[in-house]
């Protein structure tokens, strides 16, 4: 698994002048001329100051010392964020359902859950034994595998000012999973050494959990909602929760489990309901601090919720695809009306029955109310566009990711939310994977560039732009997007470098090397603040085994937009704080229709100089 790590180059560190030039070229499209002038002055002053060179040299020294110069700052970004992890940071996948009829025929909740658990354990043992094949791109470039062990036995612990992530060594003896049902917690043994219990034994155990949890007439206190609180509030509640010795033992057991399985009582019928369930669902039946939560609903629909601090979507995507493909294949092979509930073998099931002290009553009421208010303030909508997908776009010789991003730009430009910008264009973040570098995470691809702006304006104006001209501009914009993606992946992005410079400044101030009063004007420039305020937070995380990728907005006035490109469909899951999300979904559908029409136009001949 780690055999190609030695072949990976270190994460690049661009020159300050080049980064600042690229920043100005990008941010100007969000600004008025007056704002551009002010930001340009701040950038020039920073580049000409000795402080910029000194900060850069500190980053150079850090790059020589560490596997990845960005890594400690990256951890800070997640672990020092006081906001709730659910919706704000955690993300969800909606799994593709088995073929029509199979889920209804053999898809009892516990049957599908047992098959998913068994497949996840197979993947875990590959990681534990380091027999998981290294991932290599078609051109022979290996990808960093350092994040894969972080998915299992992972648990985030809240702190007053900074969280920590505990990860027991994979060489340890973790043999249990956490199962949640009707707000009750159970640790279920699924491994004996390195031997996975058979799916029917796991299913039998899950059926017993359901029976035990469902026989209670009343729901227990909603302890799971604590993990949906702002992190400092959860840290205070945790100290109260762990006061009884029994609860501390239960927490140790919980945190040592491999992953969580949430057996929900809801039965989402629509894609939007399924996306909402995998992103948030019933907070009392979740433990949002767990690295991986498999979620299986009463009707067999399934998905995953992931805690983001330790690993990215590109990593958990591979786990999700592996387990769903194997589980669905196993489900198809079962004879009609046969469920995995006939085993006479049993395994250990440990109820985690939290002791409730009087000191916990008010924090529990508060967490339940906070979670309800927080969840109800978020709106999720989905779009399954099935007029074309990857095959059509490939035949048209245009990048599928570029088409999705252009559709997002056009859809938002036509949306009332665009009025918050002086130019109609807002800061748009697209995640670009940097796994081809040692301990690489992501870089930001800034989608708004001159060719994109020209095409969107041509599509939105009542002016003279002809269909052929719009088609030409579409292809130019798509090509520009692909060039930006290449630039990011070769280490010429902007965001991570500026982020590192700002973090290094803060570190130097703490160490007494500088006075906070003398901070570079660039760091407080409104243009830089606007640039980093990601009104559109977007990411493409696609697989044939997944149906939707869903996450929340990162700013109150923005949208979280996850999308997947399949062979004959493009699917979006969009979240916002009720910023007319259904209208953006309709705009996306219309934008894709118009793009499809333009791509069907003959490509005009262009002269070559």
XYZ file of C-alpha atoms in Angstrom:
609
model
C 0.000 0.000 0.000
C 2.774 2.421 0.911
C 5.398 1.058 -1.463
C 5.208 4.073 -3.791
C 5.304 6.769 -1.086
C 9.055 7.164 -1.600
C 8.407 8.119 -5.228
C 6.180 11.069 -4.371
C 7.569 14.616 -4.622
C 7.028 17.109 -1.839
C 4.155 19.592 -2.011
C 5.405 22.564 -4.064
C 5.929 26.078 -2.758
C 5.474 28.758 -5.454
C 7.296 32.075 -5.616
C 5.501 34.964 -3.920
C 5.499 37.193 -6.999
C 3.895 34.512 -9.183
C 1.229 33.776 -6.553
C 0.377 37.468 -6.166
C 0.088 37.954 -9.920
C -2.296 35.018 -10.212
C -4.293 36.275 -7.220
C -4.774 39.717 -8.810
C -5.832 38.187 -12.134
C -8.497 36.142 -10.342
C -9.816 38.595 -7.744
C -10.279 41.449 -10.215
C -13.262 39.632 -11.737
C -15.086 39.991 -8.413
C -14.284 43.706 -7.958
C -15.116 47.209 -9.091
C -12.238 49.263 -10.549
C -11.878 51.107 -7.229
C -11.667 47.836 -5.302
C -9.146 46.492 -7.796
C -6.917 49.525 -7.298
C -6.966 49.153 -3.504
C -6.131 45.462 -3.634
C -3.369 46.010 -6.188
C -1.774 48.573 -3.868
C -1.927 46.152 -0.934
C -0.395 43.351 -3.013
C 2.417 45.562 -4.284
C 3.249 46.743 -0.774
C 3.375 43.156 0.441
C 5.581 41.933 -2.391
C 8.025 44.816 -1.891
C 8.250 44.405 1.891
C 10.957 42.404 3.652
C 8.206 40.637 5.613
C 7.051 38.717 2.543
C 10.570 37.385 1.911
C 11.005 36.463 5.565
C 7.686 34.590 5.684
C 8.567 32.797 2.465
C 11.916 31.700 3.914
C 10.101 30.327 6.973
C 7.889 28.297 4.648
C 10.955 27.101 2.729
C 12.521 25.925 5.989
C 9.297 24.187 6.973
C 9.155 22.477 3.586
C 12.661 21.098 4.097
C 11.810 19.881 7.595
C 8.394 18.274 7.077
C 6.908 15.801 4.588
C 4.439 18.549 3.584
C 4.923 22.190 4.599
C 1.157 22.770 4.560
C 0.153 19.829 6.760
C 0.269 21.423 10.257
C -1.618 24.483 9.023
C -4.158 22.233 7.322
C -4.802 20.388 10.566
C -5.277 23.738 12.324
C -7.910 24.753 9.786
C -10.110 21.802 10.709
C -9.303 21.229 14.347
C -9.445 24.876 15.477
C -12.796 25.565 13.825
C -15.378 26.069 16.617
C -18.407 25.454 14.387
C -20.333 22.137 14.423
C -18.736 19.495 12.223
C -22.064 18.207 10.909
C -23.089 19.870 7.633
C -20.295 22.472 7.965
C -17.429 20.007 7.610
C -18.708 16.433 7.425
C -19.947 15.291 4.029
C -22.218 12.535 2.827
C -22.519 10.012 0.003
C -25.773 8.489 -1.219
C -25.003 4.981 -2.442
C -26.346 3.720 -5.743
C -29.180 1.264 -5.172
C -28.963 -2.348 -6.382
C -30.698 -3.113 -9.710
C -34.452 -2.595 -9.791
C -36.299 -5.220 -7.830
C -33.304 -6.591 -5.915
C -33.613 -4.146 -3.022
C -37.317 -4.870 -2.713
C -36.778 -8.646 -3.037
C -33.801 -9.137 -0.728
C -33.053 -5.726 0.678
C -34.056 -5.852 4.298
C -32.324 -3.130 6.268
C -30.128 -5.463 8.271
C -29.303 -7.647 5.251
C -27.916 -4.720 3.291
C -26.215 -3.321 6.392
C -24.506 -6.644 7.108
C -23.195 -6.907 3.547
C -21.893 -3.322 3.668
C -20.205 -3.967 7.021
C -18.600 -7.174 5.753
C -17.243 -5.390 2.666
C -15.941 -2.492 4.766
C -14.101 -4.962 6.988
C -12.486 -6.539 3.928
C -11.196 -3.103 2.937
C -10.030 -2.430 6.491
C -8.012 -5.646 6.613
C -6.360 -4.738 3.294
C -5.264 -1.456 4.859
C -4.266 -3.072 8.155
C -2.104 -5.649 6.408
C -0.838 -3.041 3.897
C -1.944 -5.266 1.029
C -4.189 -2.614 -0.514
C -2.735 -1.903 -3.940
C -1.158 1.545 -4.348
C -3.259 3.803 -6.539
C -1.537 4.740 -9.776
C -2.954 7.117 -12.385
C -3.184 5.955 -16.022
C 0.005 7.891 -16.836
C 1.912 5.938 -14.179
C 1.872 8.628 -11.474
C 1.394 7.134 -7.989
C -0.945 8.796 -5.500
C -0.331 9.316 -1.802
C -1.923 6.633 0.374
C -1.212 8.192 3.786
C -4.847 9.099 4.447
C -6.298 5.621 3.963
C -5.472 4.292 7.464
C -7.164 7.348 8.971
C -10.662 6.242 7.997
C -10.869 3.397 10.510
C -10.684 3.531 14.323
C -10.835 7.305 13.942
C -12.639 9.568 16.383
C -12.572 13.345 16.774
C -12.565 14.654 20.351
C -13.773 18.206 21.079
C -11.594 20.735 22.879
C -12.140 24.216 24.276
C -9.992 25.804 21.554
C -8.776 22.884 19.452
C -10.019 19.375 18.776
C -7.848 16.318 18.467
C -8.276 13.207 16.346
C -7.511 9.886 17.951
C -6.479 7.016 15.713
C -5.476 3.769 17.433
C -2.710 2.003 15.485
C -3.979 -0.327 12.794
C -1.823 -3.029 14.328
C -4.095 -2.875 17.386
C -6.901 -5.215 18.332
C -10.018 -3.291 17.283
C -12.744 -5.859 16.657
C -15.981 -3.959 17.267
C -18.175 -1.570 15.339
C -20.522 1.004 16.839
C -24.206 0.455 15.973
C -26.856 3.109 16.621
C -30.575 2.391 16.629
C -33.360 4.534 18.101
C -30.755 6.776 19.750
C -29.230 3.783 21.578
C -25.595 2.737 21.284
C -24.207 -0.779 20.938
C -20.710 -2.127 20.355
C -20.923 -5.235 18.155
C -18.026 -7.607 17.614
C -17.401 -8.276 13.919
C -13.797 -9.503 13.885
C -11.995 -12.300 15.663
C -8.349 -11.428 15.228
C -8.105 -10.971 11.465
C -11.083 -13.189 10.688
C -14.274 -11.419 9.604
C -17.503 -12.877 10.904
C -19.730 -14.191 8.120
C -22.411 -11.816 6.797
C -25.231 -13.926 8.239
C -23.651 -13.745 11.711
C -23.298 -9.962 11.408
C -26.896 -9.729 10.194
C -28.081 -11.833 13.118
C -26.307 -9.453 15.495
C -27.836 -6.404 13.798
C -31.277 -7.987 14.052
C -30.676 -8.465 17.754
C -29.680 -4.816 18.076
C -32.888 -3.771 16.327
C -34.937 -6.040 18.567
C -33.286 -4.745 21.747
C -33.526 -1.086 20.760
C -37.109 -1.306 19.502
C -38.533 -3.040 22.560
C -38.143 0.106 24.671
C -41.306 2.189 24.885
C -39.415 5.463 25.199
C -36.393 6.888 23.457
C -33.307 7.443 25.608
C -31.689 10.863 26.158
C -30.311 12.068 22.790
C -26.595 11.788 23.586
C -25.704 11.723 19.888
C -26.864 15.343 19.511
C -23.858 16.450 21.552
C -21.676 15.815 18.485
C -23.800 18.303 16.507
C -22.958 21.161 18.900
C -20.367 23.909 18.368
C -17.109 22.292 19.402
C -16.425 24.300 22.606
C -19.982 23.588 23.797
C -19.539 19.895 23.116
C -16.214 19.946 24.984
C -17.953 21.302 28.097
C -20.805 18.801 27.791
C -18.313 15.953 27.295
C -16.638 16.663 30.625
C -20.034 16.329 32.307
C -20.895 13.207 30.331
C -17.656 11.499 31.383
C -17.991 12.292 35.072
C -19.554 8.884 35.897
C -16.852 6.184 35.590
C -19.189 3.931 33.597
C -19.626 6.617 30.950
C -15.883 7.006 30.582
C -15.639 3.275 29.940
C -18.442 3.496 27.366
C -16.694 6.408 25.623
C -13.425 4.473 25.461
C -15.289 1.566 23.893
C -17.051 3.867 21.420
C -13.864 5.618 20.345
C -12.021 2.336 19.799
C -14.637 0.965 17.385
C -13.702 0.592 13.729
C -16.587 2.658 12.365
C -20.253 3.374 13.046
C -23.402 1.877 11.544
C -26.613 3.898 11.883
C -29.777 1.814 11.477
C -32.352 4.534 10.868
C -36.109 4.133 11.195
C -36.795 6.589 8.353
C -37.434 5.411 4.790
C -36.430 8.184 2.335
C -38.293 7.843 -0.946
C -36.878 10.770 -2.918
C -33.257 11.481 -3.767
C -33.448 14.741 -1.835
C -34.676 12.936 1.272
C -31.845 10.423 0.913
C -29.264 13.208 0.544
C -30.603 14.967 3.649
C -30.394 11.703 5.581
C -26.776 11.024 4.634
C -25.676 14.602 5.328
C -27.460 15.024 8.649
C -30.504 12.832 9.324
C -31.551 12.261 12.917
C -28.706 13.799 14.984
C -29.565 11.628 17.986
C -28.883 8.545 15.848
C -25.473 9.772 14.715
C -21.999 10.175 16.138
C -20.589 12.890 13.892
C -17.121 12.604 15.436
C -16.639 9.094 14.022
C -14.455 8.944 10.910
C -16.916 6.755 8.986
C -20.641 6.282 9.582
C -22.500 3.826 7.365
C -26.180 4.771 7.280
C -28.852 2.257 6.284
C -32.521 3.239 6.257
C -35.617 1.166 6.930
C -36.237 0.683 3.193
C -32.639 -0.383 2.499
C -31.396 2.902 1.032
C -27.863 3.482 2.210
C -24.989 5.906 2.283
C -22.101 7.231 4.318
C -21.238 10.254 6.443
C -17.557 11.172 6.859
C -15.653 13.349 9.307
C -13.389 15.504 7.148
C -10.355 16.359 9.303
C -8.328 13.248 8.582
C -9.099 12.463 4.970
C -10.642 13.874 1.816
C -13.561 12.801 -0.332
C -11.265 11.231 -2.919
C -10.096 8.732 -0.278
C -13.462 7.818 1.257
C -14.882 7.661 -2.283
C -12.752 4.587 -2.949
C -13.928 2.915 0.241
C -17.569 3.728 -0.512
C -17.304 2.444 -4.084
C -15.615 -0.783 -3.002
C -18.100 -1.660 -0.283
C -21.239 -0.762 -2.206
C -20.175 -2.655 -5.330
C -19.431 -5.805 -3.340
C -22.512 -5.513 -1.141
C -24.844 -4.983 -4.105
C -23.296 -7.919 -5.970
C -23.798 -10.153 -2.940
C -27.372 -8.940 -2.557
C -28.127 -9.831 -6.168
C -26.885 -13.399 -5.647
C -29.276 -14.105 -2.790
C -32.283 -16.220 -3.789
C -35.635 -14.461 -3.768
C -36.956 -13.578 -0.318
C -33.850 -14.915 1.421
C -32.447 -12.665 4.106
C -29.266 -13.026 6.135
C -31.148 -13.538 9.384
C -31.096 -17.298 9.755
C -27.762 -17.719 11.519
C -27.823 -19.522 14.835
C -24.360 -18.230 15.699
C -24.046 -15.194 17.928
C -21.441 -12.565 18.640
C -20.789 -10.161 21.462
C -23.126 -7.158 21.713
C -22.303 -4.554 24.369
C -25.046 -1.996 25.117
C -23.538 1.403 25.947
C -26.124 2.614 28.447
C -25.100 6.132 29.364
C -25.613 7.115 32.979
C -27.594 10.349 33.119
C -26.702 12.690 35.990
C -28.718 15.816 36.862
C -25.879 17.963 35.474
C -26.531 16.522 32.000
C -30.237 17.383 31.727
C -29.846 21.002 30.651
C -26.938 20.335 28.242
C -28.997 17.573 26.611
C -32.024 19.832 26.170
C -29.748 22.534 24.772
C -28.029 20.173 22.336
C -31.334 18.773 21.118
C -32.725 22.266 20.516
C -29.518 23.512 18.900
C -29.361 20.523 16.564
C -33.009 20.949 15.569
C -32.545 24.660 14.861
C -29.293 24.141 13.020
C -30.582 21.319 10.845
C -33.801 23.151 10.025
C -31.823 26.183 8.832
C -30.244 24.135 6.041
C -31.984 23.305 2.780
C -30.945 20.472 0.460
C -32.103 19.870 -3.117
C -30.965 17.368 -5.746
C -30.935 17.276 -9.527
C -30.599 14.159 -11.651
C -29.986 15.451 -15.179
C -30.273 12.495 -17.544
C -30.196 14.073 -21.020
C -26.486 13.424 -21.313
C -23.416 12.561 -19.282
C -19.769 11.618 -19.656
C -20.200 9.633 -22.888
C -21.799 12.528 -24.769
C -19.274 15.052 -23.458
C -16.375 12.779 -24.339
C -17.723 12.444 -27.874
C -17.888 16.238 -28.044
C -14.245 16.420 -26.894
C -14.987 18.689 -23.950
C -14.145 18.182 -20.288
C -17.040 16.923 -18.162
C -15.826 18.757 -15.059
C -15.499 21.992 -17.021
C -19.077 21.645 -18.288
C -20.394 21.178 -14.754
C -18.505 24.211 -13.509
C -19.709 26.363 -16.405
C -23.273 25.268 -15.669
C -22.795 26.304 -12.025
C -21.461 29.716 -13.060
C -24.323 30.383 -15.469
C -26.934 29.118 -13.007
C -25.675 31.325 -10.191
C -25.233 34.382 -12.424
C -28.953 34.118 -13.188
C -29.809 33.632 -9.506
C -30.704 36.525 -7.153
C -27.806 35.480 -4.899
C -25.379 36.900 -7.474
C -26.534 40.395 -6.541
C -24.223 40.314 -3.498
C -21.322 40.870 -5.910
C -20.604 44.109 -7.728
C -19.857 42.187 -10.933
C -22.426 39.404 -10.636
C -19.623 36.875 -10.127
C -18.731 35.496 -6.711
C -15.816 33.621 -5.237
C -16.064 30.006 -6.388
C -14.004 27.229 -4.837
C -13.469 23.926 -6.609
C -11.473 21.254 -4.845
C -8.498 19.990 -6.862
C -6.853 16.813 -5.571
C -3.129 16.996 -4.832
C -2.656 13.326 -3.986
C 0.254 13.058 -6.433
C 2.358 14.873 -3.794
C 3.528 13.439 -0.478
C 0.758 13.948 2.113
C -1.042 16.093 -0.436
C -4.648 17.086 0.278
C -6.235 19.644 -2.059
C -5.608 22.936 -3.829
C -8.274 25.450 -4.800
C -9.210 25.810 -8.429
C -10.624 29.325 -8.822
C -13.249 28.846 -11.505
C -14.000 32.484 -12.355
C -11.588 33.549 -15.099
C -11.859 35.844 -18.134
C -13.055 33.220 -20.679
C -15.695 31.949 -18.216
C -16.943 35.483 -17.590
C -17.141 36.155 -21.328
C -19.182 33.029 -21.993
C -21.593 33.589 -19.089
C -22.209 37.172 -20.152
C -22.782 36.064 -23.733
C -25.329 33.510 -22.542
C -27.114 35.993 -20.323
C -27.220 39.056 -22.538
C -29.991 40.030 -24.933
C -27.286 41.305 -27.236
C -25.969 40.119 -30.572
C -24.112 36.936 -29.512
C -25.012 34.292 -32.084
C -25.443 30.625 -31.294
C -22.175 29.804 -33.042
C -20.365 32.531 -31.079
C -21.758 31.217 -27.809
C -20.621 27.718 -28.763
C -17.141 29.035 -29.551
C -16.951 30.882 -26.232
C -18.181 27.765 -24.422
C -15.287 25.712 -25.732
C -12.800 28.460 -24.941
C -14.119 28.694 -21.388
C -13.955 24.911 -20.961
C -10.383 24.854 -22.264
C -9.425 27.648 -19.861
C -10.922 25.683 -16.980
C -8.915 22.612 -17.913
C -5.752 24.727 -18.066
C -6.474 26.104 -14.594
C -6.918 22.570 -13.293
C -3.549 21.564 -14.734
C -1.918 24.640 -13.228
C -3.309 23.805 -9.789
C -2.187 20.213 -9.962
C 1.350 21.226 -10.925
C 1.667 23.395 -7.837
C 0.807 26.782 -9.260
C -2.329 27.427 -7.265
C -2.926 30.536 -5.189
C -4.976 29.691 -2.132
C -2.733 27.282 -0.241
C 0.300 29.555 -0.611
C -1.483 32.671 0.679
C -3.083 30.575 3.428
C 0.389 29.357 4.434
C 1.814 32.879 4.463
C -0.997 34.095 6.720
C -0.612 31.117 9.065
C 3.155 31.615 9.218
C 2.600 35.286 10.073
C 0.293 34.319 12.932
C 2.830 31.757 14.167
C 5.642 34.335 14.029
C 3.522 36.825 15.986
C 2.859 34.215 18.688
C 6.579 33.595 18.903
C 7.284 37.316 19.304
C 9.046 37.759 15.967
C 6.570 40.391 14.801
C 3.981 42.688 16.308
C 0.379 42.012 15.367
C -0.075 45.760 14.911
C 2.305 45.658 11.921
C 0.405 43.038 9.958
C 0.695 43.404 6.171
C -2.247 45.385 4.787
C -2.893 42.566 2.297
C -3.953 40.206 5.077
C -6.880 42.478 6.012
C -7.641 43.717 2.508
C -11.381 43.418 1.651
C -10.420 41.955 -1.715
C -8.552 39.071 -0.068
C -11.411 38.558 2.393
C -13.889 38.443 -0.489
C -11.624 36.057 -2.397
C -11.589 33.585 0.505
C -15.341 33.897 1.156
C -16.408 30.924 -0.928
C -19.986 31.720 -1.877
C -19.867 28.731 -4.203
C -18.120 25.764 -2.590
C -18.025 22.990 -5.170
C -16.528 19.543 -5.560
C -16.702 16.688 -8.047
C -16.522 13.275 -6.373
C -17.981 10.742 -8.751
C -18.287 6.972 -8.989
C -20.705 4.589 -10.633
C -21.384 3.135 -7.176
C -22.508 6.477 -5.747
C -25.492 8.581 -6.630
C -24.928 11.881 -4.787
C -22.160 13.738 -2.988
C -23.567 16.200 -0.466
C -22.096 18.835 1.849
C -23.124 22.148 3.342
C -22.256 25.748 2.416
C -19.146 27.267 3.984
C -20.623 30.753 4.277
C -24.158 31.798 5.331
C -24.819 33.446 1.960
C -23.441 30.612 -0.125
C -24.083 27.164 -1.565
C -22.426 23.793 -1.111
C -22.561 22.046 -4.488
C -21.477 18.438 -4.847
C -21.757 16.807 -8.250
C -21.100 13.520 -9.992
C -20.729 12.825 -13.693
C -21.938 9.391 -14.768
C -21.962 7.871 -18.244
C -25.450 9.100 -19.091
C -26.319 11.486 -16.271
C -25.021 14.396 -14.208
C -26.203 14.683 -10.611
C -26.038 17.644 -8.251
C -26.752 17.935 -4.537
C -27.027 21.574 -3.457
C -27.245 22.895 0.102
C -27.760 26.416 1.421
C -29.216 28.395 4.300
C -32.478 28.751 2.333
C -30.973 30.918 -0.419
C -33.645 29.846 -2.945
C -31.978 26.486 -3.492
C -34.769 25.086 -5.717
C -34.296 28.040 -8.073
C -30.572 27.318 -8.362
C -31.384 23.675 -9.114
C -33.767 24.748 -11.903
C -31.130 27.159 -13.230
C -28.616 24.313 -13.284
C -30.988 22.116 -15.255
C -31.628 24.913 -17.770
C -27.919 25.695 -18.064
C -27.141 22.066 -18.903
C -29.922 22.020 -21.500
C -28.441 25.119 -23.150
C -24.905 23.704 -23.012
C -26.120 20.490 -24.634
C -27.708 22.502 -27.442
C -24.523 24.501 -28.001
C -22.392 21.369 -28.129
C -24.643 20.010 -30.844
C -23.792 23.034 -32.991
C -21.081 22.626 -35.651
C -17.762 23.985 -34.376
C -16.882 27.140 -36.355
C -13.539 27.223 -38.153
C -10.936 29.461 -36.519
C -7.891 30.880 -38.205
C -4.444 29.964 -36.925
C -1.688 32.540 -36.756
